[in-house]
Amino acid sequence: PPPHSPPHLPPAPRRRVYLDHNATTPLAPEAAQAVRDAMCQAWGNPSSSHPAGRKAKELIGSARESLARMVGGRPEDIVFTSGGTEANNMVIHTARRHFRESQARLGDSWGTPHIVTSSVEHDSIRLPLEQLVKESLAETTFVPVSPRSGRAEVDDVFAAIRPTTCLVSIMLANNETGVIMPVTELSQRVHALNQQRAVEGLPRILVHTDAAQMIGKGRVDVQELGVDYLTIVGHKFYGPRIGALYVRGPGTTTPLHPMLFGGGQERSFRPGGSLMEPVWVFFPQAAELVSKNWEAYEAHMRDVRDYLEARLEASFGKQRIHLNSHFTGSKRLCNTSNFSILGPGLQGRRVLSHCKMLLASVGAACHSEKGDRPSSILLSCGIPYDVAQNALRLSVGRDTTRADVDLVVQDLVQAVAQLDQDQAL
């Protein structure tokens, strides 16, 4: 080589655009800074009475207040958990146990507890319920969503209620389609029904919503929603990978039964000391950001998502793009676009594997091992099999820009051109 040839430089790292915010979000810089501060100042055991312990306990109290403010509840209504899966399982466990205890107290025999949910819930609702059915410990009705609206309609949920129903659990917004469910109306109707059931000596129906996808992307107010339980998941709103459960008056107004027994943390509803450190460190900052800015976040994400859909139709032609999350009369999350690029050999997974910049999913991240089988949620919503097979779910975030969208659409165009060429050979 010539004596003065430049040293061999590695190629510049390729620009990536992350559009998978429904799967998880990065930690907000403010929360990351709070970690550094708290690790130095508040390392004590919150159950200890010395100054380091008291400081830690104070920070947990502040985290509880921040979360309560974020969802419109009271600090004493917040119980911290390891994540959304534990919170959801805790609600199901509580509803069954409350049914059994009420039955024993009244000396009645109502039979097996019955739970109503939708056909598009997260696996942390669906799988525990299927397991209880398998063990003959509960009966469950999975109410299909309407193919017209993509929602679990209130009348359909009500049609499934039996004398033995003890819980109705309907997510606030779907993680794949983004469709927002009619939870407020459902709660109002269940509340009225419970008054009638009390007179008839039937068990109270508890109402739960999994709000994992909605927090930070839209209004979440437990008073407005009227639910007994609401699941909160930190890593969906730029916070820690832990969760919390809102309970309307835990142990008094609304039953709550622990699944774990141990050191007495979380008023013994959820013992376990190792959970506490991430709670006080990350949660207050992430929750305060949501409380202060959710309307601005929502407006920004909706603008970028709508721009994405317009660019897709302009680049591929309206005939070639099927928007899987557009349902007449239904509202959807501001950040979610589920669409299919129509054509043979364009399965979602294949398109993503040919993208050079886009980081996204074909659906729920927890189903990523299912190969080219289309999403059961899209099929439940009436999307045809061959269209659902080509589905991509793009979910924008607080920092996604229109320029990011331009890059992504360009990337999809080159991926599809490559696949079309392969198909033609």
Short mmCIF file of C-alpha atoms in Angstrom, two decimals:
data_model
loop_
_atom_site.label_atom_id
_atom_site.label_comp_id
_atom_site.label_asym_id
_atom_site.label_seq_id
_atom_site.Cartn_x
_atom_site.Cartn_y
_atom_site.Cartn_z
CA PRO A 1 0.00 0.00 0.00
CA PRO A 2 1.16 3.58 -0.52
CA PRO A 3 3.19 4.83 2.48
CA HIS A 4 0.66 7.50 3.44
CA SER A 5 -2.59 5.55 2.96
CA PRO A 6 -5.19 6.46 5.62
CA PRO A 7 -5.70 3.87 8.36
CA HIS A 8 -8.62 1.50 7.74
CA LEU A 9 -11.66 2.96 9.50
CA PRO A 10 -14.61 0.80 10.56
CA PRO A 11 -17.84 1.69 8.75
CA ALA A 12 -19.93 4.36 10.54
CA PRO A 13 -22.67 2.78 12.63
CA ARG A 14 -25.93 2.60 10.69
CA ARG A 15 -28.68 4.99 11.79
CA ARG A 16 -31.54 3.11 13.46
CA VAL A 17 -35.09 4.34 14.06
CA TYR A 18 -36.84 2.70 17.01
CA LEU A 19 -40.62 2.42 16.49
CA ASP A 20 -41.47 -0.25 19.05
CA HIS A 21 -42.53 1.91 21.99
CA ASN A 22 -45.56 -0.31 22.76
CA ALA A 23 -43.08 -3.10 23.59
CA THR A 24 -40.87 -0.97 25.84
CA THR A 25 -39.56 2.57 26.14
CA PRO A 26 -36.09 3.87 27.01
CA LEU A 27 -35.58 5.31 30.48
CA ALA A 28 -36.34 9.06 30.56
CA PRO A 29 -33.11 11.06 31.08
CA GLU A 30 -34.71 12.70 34.16
CA ALA A 31 -35.34 9.24 35.66
CA ALA A 32 -31.77 8.16 34.89
CA GLN A 33 -30.44 11.24 36.72
CA ALA A 34 -32.70 10.46 39.69
CA VAL A 35 -31.12 6.99 39.85
CA ARG A 36 -27.63 8.44 40.18
CA ASP A 37 -28.75 10.83 42.93
CA ALA A 38 -30.76 8.29 44.90
CA MET A 39 -28.12 5.55 44.80
CA CYS A 40 -25.83 7.87 46.76
CA GLN A 41 -28.37 9.33 49.16
CA ALA A 42 -31.03 6.68 49.83
CA TRP A 43 -29.46 3.24 50.01
CA GLY A 44 -30.97 2.34 53.40
CA ASN A 45 -33.59 -0.34 54.12
CA PRO A 46 -36.93 1.50 54.31
CA SER A 47 -38.00 -0.84 57.13
CA SER A 48 -35.12 0.44 59.34
CA SER A 49 -35.63 3.35 61.76
CA HIS A 50 -32.20 5.02 61.35
CA PRO A 51 -31.77 8.11 59.10
CA ALA A 52 -30.75 6.12 55.97
CA GLY A 53 -33.83 3.91 56.35
CA ARG A 54 -36.10 6.89 57.00
CA LYS A 55 -34.81 8.64 53.86
CA ALA A 56 -35.55 5.53 51.79
CA LYS A 57 -39.05 5.25 53.30
CA GLU A 58 -39.67 8.92 52.51
CA LEU A 59 -38.73 8.34 48.86
CA ILE A 60 -41.10 5.37 48.59
CA GLY A 61 -43.87 7.61 49.95
CA SER A 62 -43.03 10.20 47.32
CA ALA A 63 -43.12 7.54 44.57
CA ARG A 64 -46.55 6.42 45.78
CA GLU A 65 -47.82 10.02 45.71
CA SER A 66 -46.47 10.57 42.18
CA LEU A 67 -48.14 7.44 40.83
CA ALA A 68 -51.42 8.24 42.59
CA ARG A 69 -51.39 11.75 41.10
CA MET A 70 -50.69 10.32 37.64
CA VAL A 71 -53.86 8.17 37.68
CA GLY A 72 -56.09 10.38 39.86
CA GLY A 73 -56.09 8.09 42.93
CA ARG A 74 -54.88 8.36 46.54
CA PRO A 75 -51.37 7.32 47.65
CA GLU A 76 -52.80 4.55 49.86
CA ASP A 77 -54.47 3.03 46.77
CA ILE A 78 -51.09 2.24 45.12
CA VAL A 79 -49.45 -1.16 45.69
CA PHE A 80 -46.08 -1.74 44.01
CA THR A 81 -45.46 -5.01 42.15
CA SER A 82 -42.67 -6.57 40.08
CA GLY A 83 -44.54 -5.68 36.85
CA GLY A 84 -47.82 -5.81 34.97
CA THR A 85 -47.90 -9.62 34.93
CA GLU A 86 -47.85 -9.82 38.73
CA ALA A 87 -50.43 -7.04 39.08
CA ASN A 88 -52.82 -8.81 36.67
CA ASN A 89 -52.35 -12.18 38.37
CA MET A 90 -52.93 -10.57 41.77
CA VAL A 91 -56.33 -9.22 40.64
CA ILE A 92 -57.45 -12.63 39.33
CA HIS A 93 -56.22 -14.35 42.54
CA THR A 94 -58.07 -11.76 44.66
CA ALA A 95 -61.36 -12.03 42.75
CA ARG A 96 -61.44 -15.83 43.11
CA ARG A 97 -60.56 -15.72 46.79
CA HIS A 98 -63.10 -12.96 47.52
CA PHE A 99 -65.81 -15.02 45.79
CA ARG A 100 -64.96 -18.07 47.93
CA GLU A 101 -64.84 -16.07 51.17
CA SER A 102 -68.14 -14.26 50.46
CA GLN A 103 -69.73 -17.62 49.65
CA ALA A 104 -68.49 -19.12 52.94
CA ARG A 105 -69.56 -16.06 54.97
CA LEU A 106 -73.09 -16.07 53.57
CA GLY A 107 -73.37 -19.86 53.78
CA ASP A 108 -74.45 -19.89 50.13
CA SER A 109 -73.28 -22.17 47.40
CA TRP A 110 -72.97 -20.16 44.22
CA GLY A 111 -70.74 -22.72 42.48
CA THR A 112 -67.50 -22.06 40.58
CA PRO A 113 -66.34 -18.44 40.24
CA HIS A 114 -66.77 -17.01 36.74
CA ILE A 115 -64.61 -14.33 35.11
CA VAL A 116 -65.38 -12.27 31.99
CA THR A 117 -62.63 -10.85 29.80
CA SER A 118 -62.05 -10.06 26.11
CA SER A 119 -60.51 -12.14 23.33
CA VAL A 120 -57.69 -9.61 22.83
CA GLU A 121 -56.16 -9.33 26.31
CA HIS A 122 -52.46 -9.54 27.13
CA ASP A 123 -51.16 -13.04 27.92
CA SER A 124 -50.82 -12.09 31.60
CA ILE A 125 -54.64 -12.11 31.75
CA ARG A 126 -55.40 -14.82 29.19
CA LEU A 127 -52.96 -17.49 30.37
CA PRO A 128 -53.74 -17.41 34.14
CA LEU A 129 -57.45 -17.66 33.27
CA GLU A 130 -56.87 -20.59 30.90
CA GLN A 131 -54.85 -22.30 33.65
CA LEU A 132 -57.66 -21.82 36.21
CA VAL A 133 -60.15 -23.28 33.72
CA LYS A 134 -57.85 -26.26 33.11
CA GLU A 135 -57.66 -26.88 36.88
CA SER A 136 -61.47 -26.42 37.23
CA LEU A 137 -60.86 -23.54 39.67
CA ALA A 138 -62.76 -20.97 37.62
CA GLU A 139 -64.89 -20.59 34.52
CA THR A 140 -64.06 -17.89 31.98
CA THR A 141 -65.81 -16.22 29.07
CA PHE A 142 -63.53 -14.61 26.47
CA VAL A 143 -65.85 -12.09 24.83
CA PRO A 144 -64.96 -11.63 21.12
CA VAL A 145 -64.31 -8.08 19.98
CA SER A 146 -66.61 -6.62 17.35
CA PRO A 147 -65.03 -6.89 13.87
CA ARG A 148 -66.76 -3.59 13.11
CA SER A 149 -65.25 -1.57 16.00
CA GLY A 150 -62.33 -3.71 17.25
CA ARG A 151 -63.74 -3.17 20.76
CA ALA A 152 -65.17 -5.48 23.39
CA GLU A 153 -68.66 -3.94 23.32
CA VAL A 154 -70.37 -3.32 26.65
CA ASP A 155 -73.56 -5.16 25.61
CA ASP A 156 -71.52 -8.23 24.64
CA VAL A 157 -69.63 -8.18 27.96
CA PHE A 158 -72.94 -7.87 29.83
CA ALA A 159 -74.47 -10.74 27.89
CA ALA A 160 -71.65 -12.95 29.27
CA ILE A 161 -72.29 -12.09 32.95
CA ARG A 162 -73.73 -14.92 35.09
CA PRO A 163 -74.89 -15.14 38.71
CA THR A 164 -71.41 -16.58 39.54
CA THR A 165 -69.44 -13.78 37.82
CA CYS A 166 -66.90 -12.25 40.23
CA LEU A 167 -64.61 -10.24 37.92
CA VAL A 168 -64.74 -8.37 34.62
CA SER A 169 -61.28 -7.53 33.25
CA ILE A 170 -61.05 -5.48 30.04
CA MET A 171 -57.84 -3.72 28.93
CA LEU A 172 -57.97 0.06 28.51
CA ALA A 173 -56.22 0.04 25.11
CA ASN A 174 -55.04 -2.82 22.95
CA ASN A 175 -51.28 -3.19 22.49
CA GLU A 176 -51.49 -4.28 18.82
CA THR A 177 -54.37 -2.32 17.28
CA GLY A 178 -54.31 0.60 19.73
CA VAL A 179 -58.12 0.44 20.01
CA ILE A 180 -59.42 2.05 23.23
CA MET A 181 -62.05 0.01 25.08
CA PRO A 182 -65.29 1.43 26.60
CA VAL A 183 -64.16 0.91 30.22
CA THR A 184 -65.95 3.92 31.76
CA GLU A 185 -69.34 2.84 30.40
CA LEU A 186 -68.65 -0.75 31.44
CA SER A 187 -67.81 0.29 35.03
CA GLN A 188 -70.96 2.43 35.31
CA ARG A 189 -73.15 -0.47 34.19
CA VAL A 190 -71.43 -2.98 36.49
CA HIS A 191 -71.82 -0.57 39.43
CA ALA A 192 -75.59 -0.34 38.79
CA LEU A 193 -75.81 -4.13 38.37
CA ASN A 194 -73.94 -4.72 41.64
CA GLN A 195 -76.59 -2.78 43.58
CA GLN A 196 -79.24 -5.09 42.13
CA ARG A 197 -77.12 -8.19 42.80
CA ALA A 198 -76.59 -7.21 46.46
CA VAL A 199 -80.37 -7.27 46.96
CA GLU A 200 -80.53 -10.71 45.31
CA GLY A 201 -77.67 -12.08 47.48
CA LEU A 202 -75.32 -12.51 44.51
CA PRO A 203 -71.55 -11.85 44.63
CA ARG A 204 -70.15 -8.41 43.81
CA ILE A 205 -68.54 -8.13 40.38
CA LEU A 206 -65.12 -6.47 40.60
CA VAL A 207 -63.88 -4.41 37.63
CA HIS A 208 -60.26 -4.35 36.46
CA THR A 209 -58.53 -2.65 33.57
CA ASP A 210 -54.97 -3.17 32.39
CA ALA A 211 -53.86 0.38 31.54
CA ALA A 212 -50.29 -0.56 30.55
CA GLN A 213 -50.59 0.90 27.04
CA MET A 214 -52.62 4.01 27.85
CA ILE A 215 -50.51 5.71 30.52
CA GLY A 216 -48.39 8.50 29.02
CA LYS A 217 -50.36 8.42 25.76
CA GLY A 218 -53.79 9.60 26.88
CA ARG A 219 -55.92 10.57 29.86
CA VAL A 220 -56.04 7.99 32.66
CA ASP A 221 -58.22 8.94 35.64
CA VAL A 222 -59.44 6.20 37.95
CA GLN A 223 -62.35 8.34 39.19
CA GLU A 224 -63.58 8.82 35.63
CA LEU A 225 -62.98 5.17 34.72
CA GLY A 226 -64.77 3.97 37.89
CA VAL A 227 -62.70 0.76 38.12
CA ASP A 228 -61.78 -1.18 41.26
CA TYR A 229 -58.32 -2.11 39.95
CA LEU A 230 -55.97 -0.62 37.35
CA THR A 231 -52.62 -2.06 36.24
CA ILE A 232 -49.64 0.30 35.81
CA VAL A 233 -46.44 -0.74 33.99
CA GLY A 234 -43.38 1.51 34.39
CA HIS A 235 -41.42 0.59 31.28
CA LYS A 236 -44.28 1.58 28.97
CA PHE A 237 -43.95 5.25 30.04
CA TYR A 238 -40.17 5.75 30.14
CA GLY A 239 -39.87 4.42 33.70
CA PRO A 240 -38.50 1.29 35.40
CA ARG A 241 -39.27 -2.33 34.48
CA ILE A 242 -41.60 -2.74 37.43
CA GLY A 243 -45.28 -2.16 37.99
CA ALA A 244 -47.99 -1.11 40.38
CA LEU A 245 -51.62 -1.87 41.00
CA TYR A 246 -54.17 0.83 41.76
CA VAL A 247 -56.80 -0.59 44.16
CA ARG A 248 -59.78 1.53 45.24
CA GLY A 249 -59.30 1.32 49.04
CA PRO A 250 -57.21 -1.87 49.30
CA GLY A 251 -58.48 -4.27 51.95
CA THR A 252 -61.41 -1.98 52.88
CA THR A 253 -63.56 -0.77 49.95
CA THR A 254 -62.00 -3.29 47.55
CA PRO A 255 -60.55 -6.71 48.46
CA LEU A 256 -56.85 -7.39 47.87
CA HIS A 257 -55.26 -10.74 48.75
CA PRO A 258 -51.48 -11.26 48.66
CA MET A 259 -49.96 -14.02 46.56
CA LEU A 260 -46.63 -13.78 48.44
CA PHE A 261 -45.96 -13.89 52.18
CA GLY A 262 -42.84 -12.45 53.76
CA GLY A 263 -41.36 -9.31 55.26
CA GLY A 264 -44.49 -7.17 55.45
CA GLN A 265 -43.57 -4.57 52.81
CA GLU A 266 -46.45 -2.87 50.96
CA ARG A 267 -48.71 -3.34 54.03
CA SER A 268 -48.21 -7.12 53.53
CA PHE A 269 -50.20 -6.99 50.26
CA ARG A 270 -46.94 -7.44 48.36
CA PRO A 271 -43.94 -8.27 50.59
CA GLY A 272 -40.40 -8.28 49.16
CA GLY A 273 -37.65 -5.81 50.01
CA SER A 274 -35.63 -6.10 46.80
CA LEU A 275 -38.52 -4.59 44.82
CA MET A 276 -38.31 -1.30 46.65
CA GLU A 277 -35.08 0.21 45.31
CA PRO A 278 -36.25 0.70 41.70
CA VAL A 279 -39.57 1.99 43.03
CA TRP A 280 -38.31 5.06 44.81
CA VAL A 281 -35.49 5.70 42.37
CA PHE A 282 -37.28 5.67 39.01
CA PHE A 283 -41.02 5.89 39.44
CA PRO A 284 -41.52 9.44 40.81
CA GLN A 285 -39.67 11.10 37.91
CA ALA A 286 -41.34 9.02 35.19
CA ALA A 287 -44.79 9.55 36.73
CA GLU A 288 -44.32 13.31 37.19
CA LEU A 289 -43.36 13.66 33.52
CA VAL A 290 -46.61 11.93 32.53
CA SER A 291 -48.75 14.02 34.91
CA LYS A 292 -47.31 17.29 33.59
CA ASN A 293 -46.89 16.54 29.89
CA TRP A 294 -49.28 13.78 28.75
CA GLU A 295 -51.38 16.14 26.61
CA ALA A 296 -48.29 17.46 24.79
CA TYR A 297 -46.95 13.89 24.38
CA GLU A 298 -50.32 12.77 23.00
CA ALA A 299 -50.56 15.63 20.47
CA HIS A 300 -46.98 15.10 19.25
CA MET A 301 -47.29 11.34 18.88
CA ARG A 302 -50.63 11.61 17.08
CA ASP A 303 -49.16 14.10 14.60
CA VAL A 304 -46.16 11.84 13.85
CA ARG A 305 -48.32 8.66 13.62
CA ASP A 306 -50.80 10.34 11.24
CA TYR A 307 -47.89 11.58 9.13
CA LEU A 308 -46.52 8.01 9.01
CA GLU A 309 -49.83 6.64 7.70
CA ALA A 310 -50.11 9.41 5.10
CA ARG A 311 -46.53 8.77 3.89
CA LEU A 312 -47.17 5.01 3.67
CA GLU A 313 -50.24 5.54 1.48
CA ALA A 314 -48.42 8.11 -0.66
CA SER A 315 -45.38 5.85 -1.16
CA PHE A 316 -47.06 2.47 -1.70
CA GLY A 317 -50.46 3.64 -3.01
CA LYS A 318 -53.69 3.38 -0.99
CA GLN A 319 -54.51 0.08 -2.70
CA ARG A 320 -51.40 -1.58 -1.30
CA ILE A 321 -51.66 -0.44 2.35
CA HIS A 322 -54.26 -1.96 4.65
CA LEU A 323 -54.58 -0.03 7.92
CA ASN A 324 -55.44 -2.80 10.40
CA SER A 325 -56.11 -0.41 13.28
CA HIS A 326 -58.75 1.76 11.60
CA PHE A 327 -62.20 0.84 12.92
CA THR A 328 -65.32 2.93 12.36
CA GLY A 329 -66.27 4.94 15.42
CA SER A 330 -63.41 3.64 17.61
CA LYS A 331 -60.74 5.77 19.20
CA ARG A 332 -57.18 4.44 19.27
CA LEU A 333 -53.89 5.16 20.96
CA CYS A 334 -52.19 8.27 19.58
CA ASN A 335 -48.92 6.45 18.80
CA THR A 336 -49.95 3.13 17.26
CA SER A 337 -50.19 2.16 13.61
CA ASN A 338 -50.85 -1.44 12.64
CA PHE A 339 -50.80 -1.94 8.87
CA SER A 340 -50.10 -4.53 6.18
CA ILE A 341 -48.28 -4.00 2.90
CA LEU A 342 -50.33 -6.21 0.58
CA GLY A 343 -48.75 -8.73 -1.75
CA PRO A 344 -47.31 -12.25 -1.80
CA GLY A 345 -44.08 -12.92 0.13
CA LEU A 346 -44.44 -9.75 2.22
CA GLN A 347 -45.05 -11.37 5.62
CA GLY A 348 -44.34 -8.83 8.37
CA ARG A 349 -41.31 -10.72 9.66
CA ARG A 350 -39.72 -10.92 6.19
CA VAL A 351 -40.24 -7.19 5.56
CA LEU A 352 -38.63 -6.27 8.91
CA SER A 353 -35.66 -8.57 8.25
CA HIS A 354 -34.97 -6.65 5.00
CA CYS A 355 -35.15 -3.24 6.69
CA LYS A 356 -31.83 -1.52 7.33
CA MET A 357 -32.99 1.19 9.74
CA LEU A 358 -36.41 0.33 11.15
CA LEU A 359 -36.65 -1.39 14.53
CA ALA A 360 -40.25 -2.54 15.06
CA SER A 361 -42.47 -5.59 15.65
CA VAL A 362 -45.11 -7.58 13.87
CA GLY A 363 -47.22 -7.49 17.05
CA ALA A 364 -46.91 -8.04 20.79
CA ALA A 365 -43.24 -8.55 21.72
CA CYS A 366 -44.17 -11.50 23.95
CA HIS A 367 -45.35 -13.43 20.86
CA SER A 368 -42.18 -12.98 18.85
CA GLU A 369 -41.42 -16.71 18.72
CA LYS A 370 -44.59 -17.58 16.80
CA GLY A 371 -43.05 -17.58 13.30
CA ASP A 372 -45.22 -16.39 10.41
CA ARG A 373 -48.52 -17.26 12.09
CA PRO A 374 -50.58 -14.07 12.06
CA SER A 375 -51.54 -12.32 15.28
CA SER A 376 -54.55 -13.92 16.97
CA ILE A 377 -55.58 -10.41 18.03
CA LEU A 378 -55.82 -9.21 14.42
CA LEU A 379 -57.72 -12.36 13.43
CA SER A 380 -60.10 -11.74 16.39
CA CYS A 381 -60.70 -8.25 14.99
CA GLY A 382 -61.83 -9.74 11.66
CA ILE A 383 -58.64 -8.97 9.67
CA PRO A 384 -58.33 -11.64 6.89
CA TYR A 385 -55.58 -14.26 7.40
CA ASP A 386 -53.39 -13.24 4.43
CA VAL A 387 -53.63 -9.54 5.41
CA ALA A 388 -52.86 -10.27 9.09
CA GLN A 389 -49.81 -12.29 8.03
CA ASN A 390 -48.27 -9.17 6.49
CA ALA A 391 -48.95 -6.98 9.53
CA LEU A 392 -46.41 -4.60 11.03
CA ARG A 393 -46.99 -2.70 14.26
CA LEU A 394 -45.20 0.62 14.41
CA SER A 395 -45.48 2.56 17.66
CA VAL A 396 -43.93 6.02 17.80
CA GLY A 397 -42.52 7.67 20.94
CA ARG A 398 -42.06 11.08 22.53
CA ASP A 399 -38.89 11.76 20.55
CA THR A 400 -39.92 10.34 17.16
CA THR A 401 -39.84 13.01 14.44
CA ARG A 402 -41.32 13.39 10.95
CA ALA A 403 -37.74 13.07 9.65
CA ASP A 404 -37.54 9.64 11.36
CA VAL A 405 -40.77 8.69 9.59
CA ASP A 406 -39.35 9.71 6.20
CA LEU A 407 -36.34 7.43 6.79
CA VAL A 408 -38.56 4.54 7.88
CA VAL A 409 -40.90 4.79 4.89
CA GLN A 410 -37.88 4.93 2.55
CA ASP A 411 -36.50 1.86 4.32
CA LEU A 412 -39.79 -0.03 3.90
CA VAL A 413 -39.91 0.90 0.19
CA GLN A 414 -36.42 -0.58 -0.40
CA ALA A 415 -37.23 -3.71 1.66
CA VAL A 416 -40.44 -4.35 -0.29
CA ALA A 417 -38.69 -3.69 -3.65
CA GLN A 418 -36.06 -6.28 -2.69
CA LEU A 419 -38.73 -8.85 -1.69
CA ASP A 420 -40.80 -8.16 -4.83
CA GLN A 421 -37.67 -8.77 -6.92
CA ASP A 422 -36.95 -12.04 -5.06
CA GLN A 423 -40.59 -13.08 -5.62
CA ALA A 424 -40.30 -12.41 -9.37
CA LEU A 425 -37.22 -14.67 -9.78
#
